[in-house]
mmCIF file of C-alpha atoms in Angstrom:
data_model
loop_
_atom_site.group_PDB
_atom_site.id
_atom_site.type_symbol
_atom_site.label_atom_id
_atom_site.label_comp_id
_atom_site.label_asym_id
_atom_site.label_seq_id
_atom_site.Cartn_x
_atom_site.Cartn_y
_atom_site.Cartn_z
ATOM 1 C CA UNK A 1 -16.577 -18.241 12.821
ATOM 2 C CA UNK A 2 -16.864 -14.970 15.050
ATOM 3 C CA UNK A 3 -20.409 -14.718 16.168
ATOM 4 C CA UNK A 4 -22.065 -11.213 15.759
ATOM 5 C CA UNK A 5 -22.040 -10.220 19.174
ATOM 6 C CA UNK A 6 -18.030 -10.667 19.764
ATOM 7 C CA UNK A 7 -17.755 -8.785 16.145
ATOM 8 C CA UNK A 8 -20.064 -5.985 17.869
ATOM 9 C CA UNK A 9 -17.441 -6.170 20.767
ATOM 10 C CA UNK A 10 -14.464 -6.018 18.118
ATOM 11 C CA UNK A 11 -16.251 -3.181 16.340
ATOM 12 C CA UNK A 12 -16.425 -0.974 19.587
ATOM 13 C CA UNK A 13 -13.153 -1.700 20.319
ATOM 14 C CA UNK A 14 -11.861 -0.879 16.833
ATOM 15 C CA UNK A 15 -13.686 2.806 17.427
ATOM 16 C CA UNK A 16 -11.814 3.085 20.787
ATOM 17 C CA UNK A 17 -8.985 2.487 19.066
ATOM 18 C CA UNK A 18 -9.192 4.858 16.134
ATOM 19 C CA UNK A 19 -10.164 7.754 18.298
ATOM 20 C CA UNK A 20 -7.512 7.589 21.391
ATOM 21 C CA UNK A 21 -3.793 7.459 22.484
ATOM 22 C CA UNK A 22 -2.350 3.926 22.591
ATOM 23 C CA UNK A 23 -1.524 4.223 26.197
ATOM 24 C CA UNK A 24 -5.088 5.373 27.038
ATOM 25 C CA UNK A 25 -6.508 2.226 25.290
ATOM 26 C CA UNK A 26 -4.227 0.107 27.547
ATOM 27 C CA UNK A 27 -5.522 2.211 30.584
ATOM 28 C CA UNK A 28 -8.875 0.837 29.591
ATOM 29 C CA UNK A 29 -7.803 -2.122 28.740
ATOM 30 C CA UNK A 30 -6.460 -2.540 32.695
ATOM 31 C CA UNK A 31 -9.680 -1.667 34.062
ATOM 32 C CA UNK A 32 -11.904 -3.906 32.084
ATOM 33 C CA UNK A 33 -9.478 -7.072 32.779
ATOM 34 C CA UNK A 34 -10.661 -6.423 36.743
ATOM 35 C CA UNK A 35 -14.185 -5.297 36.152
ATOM 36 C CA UNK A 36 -17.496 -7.385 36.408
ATOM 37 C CA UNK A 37 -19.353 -7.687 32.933
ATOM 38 C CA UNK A 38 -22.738 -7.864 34.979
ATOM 39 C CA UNK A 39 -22.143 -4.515 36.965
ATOM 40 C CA UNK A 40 -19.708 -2.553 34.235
ATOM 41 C CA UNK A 41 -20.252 0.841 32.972
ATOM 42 C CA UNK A 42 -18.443 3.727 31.505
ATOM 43 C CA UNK A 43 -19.229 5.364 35.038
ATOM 44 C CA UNK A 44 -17.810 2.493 37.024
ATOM 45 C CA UNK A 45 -14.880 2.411 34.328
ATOM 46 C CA UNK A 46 -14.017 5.761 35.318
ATOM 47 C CA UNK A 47 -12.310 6.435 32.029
ATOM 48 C CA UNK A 48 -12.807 9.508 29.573
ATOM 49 C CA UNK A 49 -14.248 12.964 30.374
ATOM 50 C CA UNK A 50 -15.696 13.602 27.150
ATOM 51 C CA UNK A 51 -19.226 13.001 26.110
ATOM 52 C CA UNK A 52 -17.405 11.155 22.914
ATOM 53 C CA UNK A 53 -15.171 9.438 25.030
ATOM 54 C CA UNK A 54 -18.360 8.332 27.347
ATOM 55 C CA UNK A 55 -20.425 7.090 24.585
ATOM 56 C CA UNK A 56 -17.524 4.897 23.088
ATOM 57 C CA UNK A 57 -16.980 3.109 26.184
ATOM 58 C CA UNK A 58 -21.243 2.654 26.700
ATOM 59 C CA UNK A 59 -20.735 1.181 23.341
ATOM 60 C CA UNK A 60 -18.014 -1.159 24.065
ATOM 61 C CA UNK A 61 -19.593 -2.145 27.446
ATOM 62 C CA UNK A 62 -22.796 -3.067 25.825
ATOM 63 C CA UNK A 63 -21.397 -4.870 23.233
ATOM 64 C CA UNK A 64 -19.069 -6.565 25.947
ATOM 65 C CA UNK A 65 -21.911 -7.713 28.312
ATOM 66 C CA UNK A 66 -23.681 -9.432 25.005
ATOM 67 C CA UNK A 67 -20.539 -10.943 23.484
ATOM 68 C CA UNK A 68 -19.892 -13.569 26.385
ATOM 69 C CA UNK A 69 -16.309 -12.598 26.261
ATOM 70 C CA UNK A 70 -13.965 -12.832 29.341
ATOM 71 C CA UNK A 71 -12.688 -10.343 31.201
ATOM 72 C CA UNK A 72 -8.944 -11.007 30.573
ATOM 73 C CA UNK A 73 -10.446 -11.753 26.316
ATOM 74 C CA UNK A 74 -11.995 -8.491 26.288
ATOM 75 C CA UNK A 75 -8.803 -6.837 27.500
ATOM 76 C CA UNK A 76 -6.545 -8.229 25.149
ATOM 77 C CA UNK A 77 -8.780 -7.906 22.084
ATOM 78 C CA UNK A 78 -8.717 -3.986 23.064
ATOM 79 C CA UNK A 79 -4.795 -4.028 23.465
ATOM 80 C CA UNK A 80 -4.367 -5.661 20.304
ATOM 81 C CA UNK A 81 -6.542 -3.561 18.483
ATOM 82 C CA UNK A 82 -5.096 -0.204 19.997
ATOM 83 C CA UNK A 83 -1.251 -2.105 19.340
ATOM 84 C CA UNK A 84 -2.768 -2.279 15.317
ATOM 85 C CA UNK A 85 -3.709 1.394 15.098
ATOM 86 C CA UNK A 86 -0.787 2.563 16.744
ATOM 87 C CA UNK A 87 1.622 0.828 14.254
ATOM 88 C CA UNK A 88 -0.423 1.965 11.205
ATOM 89 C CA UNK A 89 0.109 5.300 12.092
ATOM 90 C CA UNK A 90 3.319 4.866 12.624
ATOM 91 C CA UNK A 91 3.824 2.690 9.253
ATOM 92 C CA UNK A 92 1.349 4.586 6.984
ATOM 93 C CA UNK A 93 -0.420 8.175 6.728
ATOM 94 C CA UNK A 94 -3.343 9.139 4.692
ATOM 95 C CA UNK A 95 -3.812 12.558 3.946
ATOM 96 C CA UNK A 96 -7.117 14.412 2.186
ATOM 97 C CA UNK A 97 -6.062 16.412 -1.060
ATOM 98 C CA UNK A 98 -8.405 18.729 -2.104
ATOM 99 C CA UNK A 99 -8.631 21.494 -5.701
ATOM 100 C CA UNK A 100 -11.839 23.657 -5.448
ATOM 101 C CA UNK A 101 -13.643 26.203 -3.456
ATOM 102 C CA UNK A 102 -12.013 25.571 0.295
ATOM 103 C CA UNK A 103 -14.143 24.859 3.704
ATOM 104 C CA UNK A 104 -13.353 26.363 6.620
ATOM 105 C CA UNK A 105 -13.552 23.326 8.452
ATOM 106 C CA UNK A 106 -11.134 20.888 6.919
ATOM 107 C CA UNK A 107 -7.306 22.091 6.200
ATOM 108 C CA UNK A 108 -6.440 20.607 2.539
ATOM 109 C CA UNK A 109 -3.591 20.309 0.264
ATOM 110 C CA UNK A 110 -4.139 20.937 -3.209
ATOM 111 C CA UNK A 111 -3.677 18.703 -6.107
ATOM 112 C CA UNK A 112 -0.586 20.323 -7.743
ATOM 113 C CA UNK A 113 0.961 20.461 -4.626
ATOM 114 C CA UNK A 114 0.660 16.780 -3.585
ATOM 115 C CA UNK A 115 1.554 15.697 -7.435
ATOM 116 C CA UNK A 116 4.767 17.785 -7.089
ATOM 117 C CA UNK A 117 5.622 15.848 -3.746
ATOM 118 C CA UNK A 118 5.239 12.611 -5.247
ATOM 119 C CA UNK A 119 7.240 13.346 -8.360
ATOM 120 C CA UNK A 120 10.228 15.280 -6.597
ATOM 121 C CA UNK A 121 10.533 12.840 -3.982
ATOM 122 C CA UNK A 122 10.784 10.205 -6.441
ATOM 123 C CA UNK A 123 14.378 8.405 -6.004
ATOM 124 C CA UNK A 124 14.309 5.425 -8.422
ATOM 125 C CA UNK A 125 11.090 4.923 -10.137
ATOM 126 C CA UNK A 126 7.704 6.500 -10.736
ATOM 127 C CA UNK A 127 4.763 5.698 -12.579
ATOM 128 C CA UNK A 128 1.968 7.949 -13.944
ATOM 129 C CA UNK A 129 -1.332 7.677 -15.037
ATOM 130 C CA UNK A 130 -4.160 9.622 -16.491
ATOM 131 C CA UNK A 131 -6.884 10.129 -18.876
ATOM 132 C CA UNK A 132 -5.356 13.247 -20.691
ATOM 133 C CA UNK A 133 -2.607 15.685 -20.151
ATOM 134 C CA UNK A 134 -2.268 18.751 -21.282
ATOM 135 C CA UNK A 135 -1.250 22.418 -20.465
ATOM 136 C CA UNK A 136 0.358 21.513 -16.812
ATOM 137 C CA UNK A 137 4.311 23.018 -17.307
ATOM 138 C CA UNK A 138 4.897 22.536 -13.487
ATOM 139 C CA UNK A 139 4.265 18.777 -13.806
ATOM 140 C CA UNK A 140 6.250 18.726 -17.128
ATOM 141 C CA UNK A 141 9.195 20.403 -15.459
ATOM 142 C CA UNK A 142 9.628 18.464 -12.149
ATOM 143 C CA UNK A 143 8.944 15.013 -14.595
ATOM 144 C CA UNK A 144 11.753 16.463 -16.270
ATOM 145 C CA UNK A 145 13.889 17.249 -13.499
ATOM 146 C CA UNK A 146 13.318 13.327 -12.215
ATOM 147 C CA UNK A 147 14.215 12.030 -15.160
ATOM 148 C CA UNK A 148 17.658 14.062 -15.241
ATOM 149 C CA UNK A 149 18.299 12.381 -11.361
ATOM 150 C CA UNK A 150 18.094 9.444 -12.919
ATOM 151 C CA UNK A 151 14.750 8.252 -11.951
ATOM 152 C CA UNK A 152 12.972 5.925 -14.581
ATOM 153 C CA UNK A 153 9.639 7.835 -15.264
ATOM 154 C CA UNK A 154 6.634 5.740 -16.496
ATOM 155 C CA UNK A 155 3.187 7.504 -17.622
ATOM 156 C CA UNK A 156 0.049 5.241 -18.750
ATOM 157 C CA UNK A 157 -2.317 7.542 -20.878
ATOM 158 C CA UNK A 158 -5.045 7.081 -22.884
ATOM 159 C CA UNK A 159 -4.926 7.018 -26.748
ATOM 160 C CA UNK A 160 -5.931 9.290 -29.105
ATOM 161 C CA UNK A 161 -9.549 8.774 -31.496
ATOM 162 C CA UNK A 162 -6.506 8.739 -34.442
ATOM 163 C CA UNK A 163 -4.371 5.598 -32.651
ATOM 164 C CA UNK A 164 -7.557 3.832 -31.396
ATOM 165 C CA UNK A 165 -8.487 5.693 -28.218
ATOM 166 C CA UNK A 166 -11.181 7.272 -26.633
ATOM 167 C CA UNK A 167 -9.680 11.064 -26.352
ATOM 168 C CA UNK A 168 -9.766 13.628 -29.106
ATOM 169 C CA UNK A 169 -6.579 15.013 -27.792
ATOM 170 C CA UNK A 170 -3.168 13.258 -28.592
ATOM 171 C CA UNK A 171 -1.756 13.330 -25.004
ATOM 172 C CA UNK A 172 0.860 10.336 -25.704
ATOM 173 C CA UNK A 173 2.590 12.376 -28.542
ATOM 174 C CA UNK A 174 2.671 15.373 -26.843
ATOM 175 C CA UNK A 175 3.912 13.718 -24.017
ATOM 176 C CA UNK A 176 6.528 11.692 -25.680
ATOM 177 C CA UNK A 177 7.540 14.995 -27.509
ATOM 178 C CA UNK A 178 7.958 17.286 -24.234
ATOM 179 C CA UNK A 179 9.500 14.229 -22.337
ATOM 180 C CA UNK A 180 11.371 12.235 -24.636
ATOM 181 C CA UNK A 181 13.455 10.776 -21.762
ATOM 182 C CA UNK A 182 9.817 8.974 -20.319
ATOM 183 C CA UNK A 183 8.759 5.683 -21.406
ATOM 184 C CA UNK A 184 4.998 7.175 -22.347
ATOM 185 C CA UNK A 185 2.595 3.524 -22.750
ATOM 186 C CA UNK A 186 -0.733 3.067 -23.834
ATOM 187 C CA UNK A 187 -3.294 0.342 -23.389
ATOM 188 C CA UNK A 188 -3.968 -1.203 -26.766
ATOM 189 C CA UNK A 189 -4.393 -4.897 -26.360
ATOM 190 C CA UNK A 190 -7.764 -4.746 -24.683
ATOM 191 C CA UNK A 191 -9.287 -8.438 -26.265
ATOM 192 C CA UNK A 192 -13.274 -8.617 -26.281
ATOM 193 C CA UNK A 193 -13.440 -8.254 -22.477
ATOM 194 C CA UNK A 194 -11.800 -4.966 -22.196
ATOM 195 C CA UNK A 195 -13.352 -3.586 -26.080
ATOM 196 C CA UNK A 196 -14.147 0.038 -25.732
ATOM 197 C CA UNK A 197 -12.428 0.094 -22.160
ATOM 198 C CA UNK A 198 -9.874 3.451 -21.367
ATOM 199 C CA UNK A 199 -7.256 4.517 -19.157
ATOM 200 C CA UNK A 200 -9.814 6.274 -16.415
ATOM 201 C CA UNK A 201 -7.038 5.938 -13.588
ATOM 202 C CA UNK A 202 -5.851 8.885 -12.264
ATOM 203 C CA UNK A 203 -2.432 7.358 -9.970
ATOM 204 C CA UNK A 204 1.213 9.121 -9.373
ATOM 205 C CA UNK A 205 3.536 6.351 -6.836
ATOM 206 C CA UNK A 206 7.125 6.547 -6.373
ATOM 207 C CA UNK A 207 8.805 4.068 -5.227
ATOM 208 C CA UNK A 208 6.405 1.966 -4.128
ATOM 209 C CA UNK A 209 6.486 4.321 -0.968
ATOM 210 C CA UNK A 210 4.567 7.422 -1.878
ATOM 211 C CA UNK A 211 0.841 6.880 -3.523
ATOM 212 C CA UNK A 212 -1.288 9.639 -4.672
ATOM 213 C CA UNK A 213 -5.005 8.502 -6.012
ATOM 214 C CA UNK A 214 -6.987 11.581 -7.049
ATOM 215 C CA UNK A 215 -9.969 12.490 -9.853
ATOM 216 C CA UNK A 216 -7.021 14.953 -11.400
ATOM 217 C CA UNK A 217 -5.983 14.094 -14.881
ATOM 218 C CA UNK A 218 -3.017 16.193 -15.547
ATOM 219 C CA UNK A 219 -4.161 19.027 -17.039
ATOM 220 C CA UNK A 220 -4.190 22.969 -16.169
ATOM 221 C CA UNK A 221 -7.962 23.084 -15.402
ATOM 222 C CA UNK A 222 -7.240 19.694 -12.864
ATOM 223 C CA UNK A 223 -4.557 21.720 -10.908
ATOM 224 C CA UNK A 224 -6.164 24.826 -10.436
ATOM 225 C CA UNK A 225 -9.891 25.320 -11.509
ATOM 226 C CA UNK A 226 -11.982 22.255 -11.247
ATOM 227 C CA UNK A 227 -13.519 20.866 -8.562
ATOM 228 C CA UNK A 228 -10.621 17.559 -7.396
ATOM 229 C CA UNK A 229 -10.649 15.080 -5.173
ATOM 230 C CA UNK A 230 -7.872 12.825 -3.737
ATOM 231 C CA UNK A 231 -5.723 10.520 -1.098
ATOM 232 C CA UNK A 232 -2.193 10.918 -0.536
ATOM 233 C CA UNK A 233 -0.936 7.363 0.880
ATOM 234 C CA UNK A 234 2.629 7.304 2.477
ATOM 235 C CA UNK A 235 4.099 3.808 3.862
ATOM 236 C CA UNK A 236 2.511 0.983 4.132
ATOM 237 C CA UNK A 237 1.434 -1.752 1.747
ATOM 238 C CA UNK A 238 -1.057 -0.057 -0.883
ATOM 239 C CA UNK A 239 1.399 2.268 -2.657
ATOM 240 C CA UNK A 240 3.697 -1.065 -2.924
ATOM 241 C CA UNK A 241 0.870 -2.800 -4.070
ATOM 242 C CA UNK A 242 -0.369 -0.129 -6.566
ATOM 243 C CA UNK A 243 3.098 -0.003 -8.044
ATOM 244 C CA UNK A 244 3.681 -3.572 -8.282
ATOM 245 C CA UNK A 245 0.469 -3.648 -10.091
ATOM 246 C CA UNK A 246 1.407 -1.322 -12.723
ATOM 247 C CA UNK A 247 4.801 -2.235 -13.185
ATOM 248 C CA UNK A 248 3.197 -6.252 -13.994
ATOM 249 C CA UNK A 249 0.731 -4.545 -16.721
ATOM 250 C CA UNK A 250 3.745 -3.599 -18.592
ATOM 251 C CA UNK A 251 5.305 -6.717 -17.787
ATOM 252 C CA UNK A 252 3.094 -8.788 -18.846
ATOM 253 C CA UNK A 253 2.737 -6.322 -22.248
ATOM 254 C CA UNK A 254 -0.906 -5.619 -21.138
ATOM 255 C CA UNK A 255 0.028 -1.956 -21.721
ATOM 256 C CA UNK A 256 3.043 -1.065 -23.830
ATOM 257 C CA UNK A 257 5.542 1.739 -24.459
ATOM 258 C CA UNK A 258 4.760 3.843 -27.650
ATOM 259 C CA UNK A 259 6.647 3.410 -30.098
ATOM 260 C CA UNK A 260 6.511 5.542 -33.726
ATOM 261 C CA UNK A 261 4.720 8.241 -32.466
#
């Protein structure tokens, strides 16, 4: 087990990481394979100008001089770690998506925007799900579009009071009526554990590539007015994973396509 004071160590190191260039981690990396643990500081180091940069390395040096860890450890934990970041970034990008009143800070995407990315870059298969949806014609048309490029379109909503649900609005029928080319499902076979339970997820993934995770149900208001929040996740293993997911509940008939609606 990793004592506390090498996870301190791995911790700083981890913030190095996430902050700077790959090469400039290895530059570090160099100098704290030669450097004396009892004497070391960012000053000594002679690496970063910035007060950030400064205060990163005071962390890692502290946490180095407590952990015990060699010289030659401490450098390769800090090149593998950098090595890690560096192929995330290549592998996998997570971007903030944003509906509401705007900061001037932070540049956002808004939800309609990122929703119509997923779907149009959908080549093979895409899966949908959300609470309700209602009065969004954009998202209608570019579902409609995929499934005319031959893309098998999947969307998971929640029932209606009248079929069982939780949602006074009938957002499978009118959904299987505008997109009749869909397979629209519903969760029905909830057993005791699950009683009263609804489809709360709000998740568009395409090809187990693309992932978008948001607070948006698919509705007008969602796109435009309210106040949305959301993560658009390309590469990597979580849009793989959430679509795998998915794709087993219907597998496994935990949710089902609609049928006689």
């Amino acid at each position: 087990m990793i004592s506390q004071a090498v996870q301190a160590f791995i911790n700083a190191a981890i913030s190095i990481a996430n902050s700077t260039r790959p090469d400039k981690v290895v530059q570090l990396a160099d100098k704290i394979r030669t450097a004396d643990p009892r004497i070391v500081s960012s000053q000594s180091l002679g690496w970063g100008t910035g007060a950030k940069s400064k205060q990163l390395v005071d962390e890692l040096v502290e946490a180095w001089i407590s952990s015990g860890v060699s010289a030659e450890e401490a450098a390769g934990i800090l090149i593998g770690t950098g090595g890690m970041y560096a192929h995330s970034a290549e592998t996998q990008s997570v971007e903030l998506v944003w509906t509401g009143p705007s900061s001037r800070l932070v540049p956002t995407r808004k939800t309609e925007q990122v929703l119509l990315q997923v779907i149009r870059g959908a080549k093979k298969e895409l899966f949908l799900t959300s609470f309700v949806a209602y009065k969004a014609p954009s998202l209608i048309d570019a579902l409609q579009a995929a499934i005319e490029r031959g893309v098998e379109v999947s969307i998971l909503l929640e029932s209606s009071e009248g079929h069982g649900g939780g949602v006074s609005i009938d957002s499978i029928g009118k959904m299987s009526d505008a997109l009749p080319g869909a397979r629209v499902l519903h969760w029905q076979k909830k057993g005791d554990k699950f009683a009263g339970g609804k489809v709360h997820a709000k998740v568009a993934v395409a090809d187990g590539r693309e992932c978008f995770l948001s607070s948006a149900n698919l509705t007008g208001h969602a796109m435009e007015r309210n106040m949305e929040a959301g993560l658009l996740v390309v590469g990597g293993a979580i849009p793989i994973s959430i679509h795998e997911h998915l794709k087993d509940l219907v597998r496994t008939e935990i949710v089902q396509a609609v049928g006689g609606r």
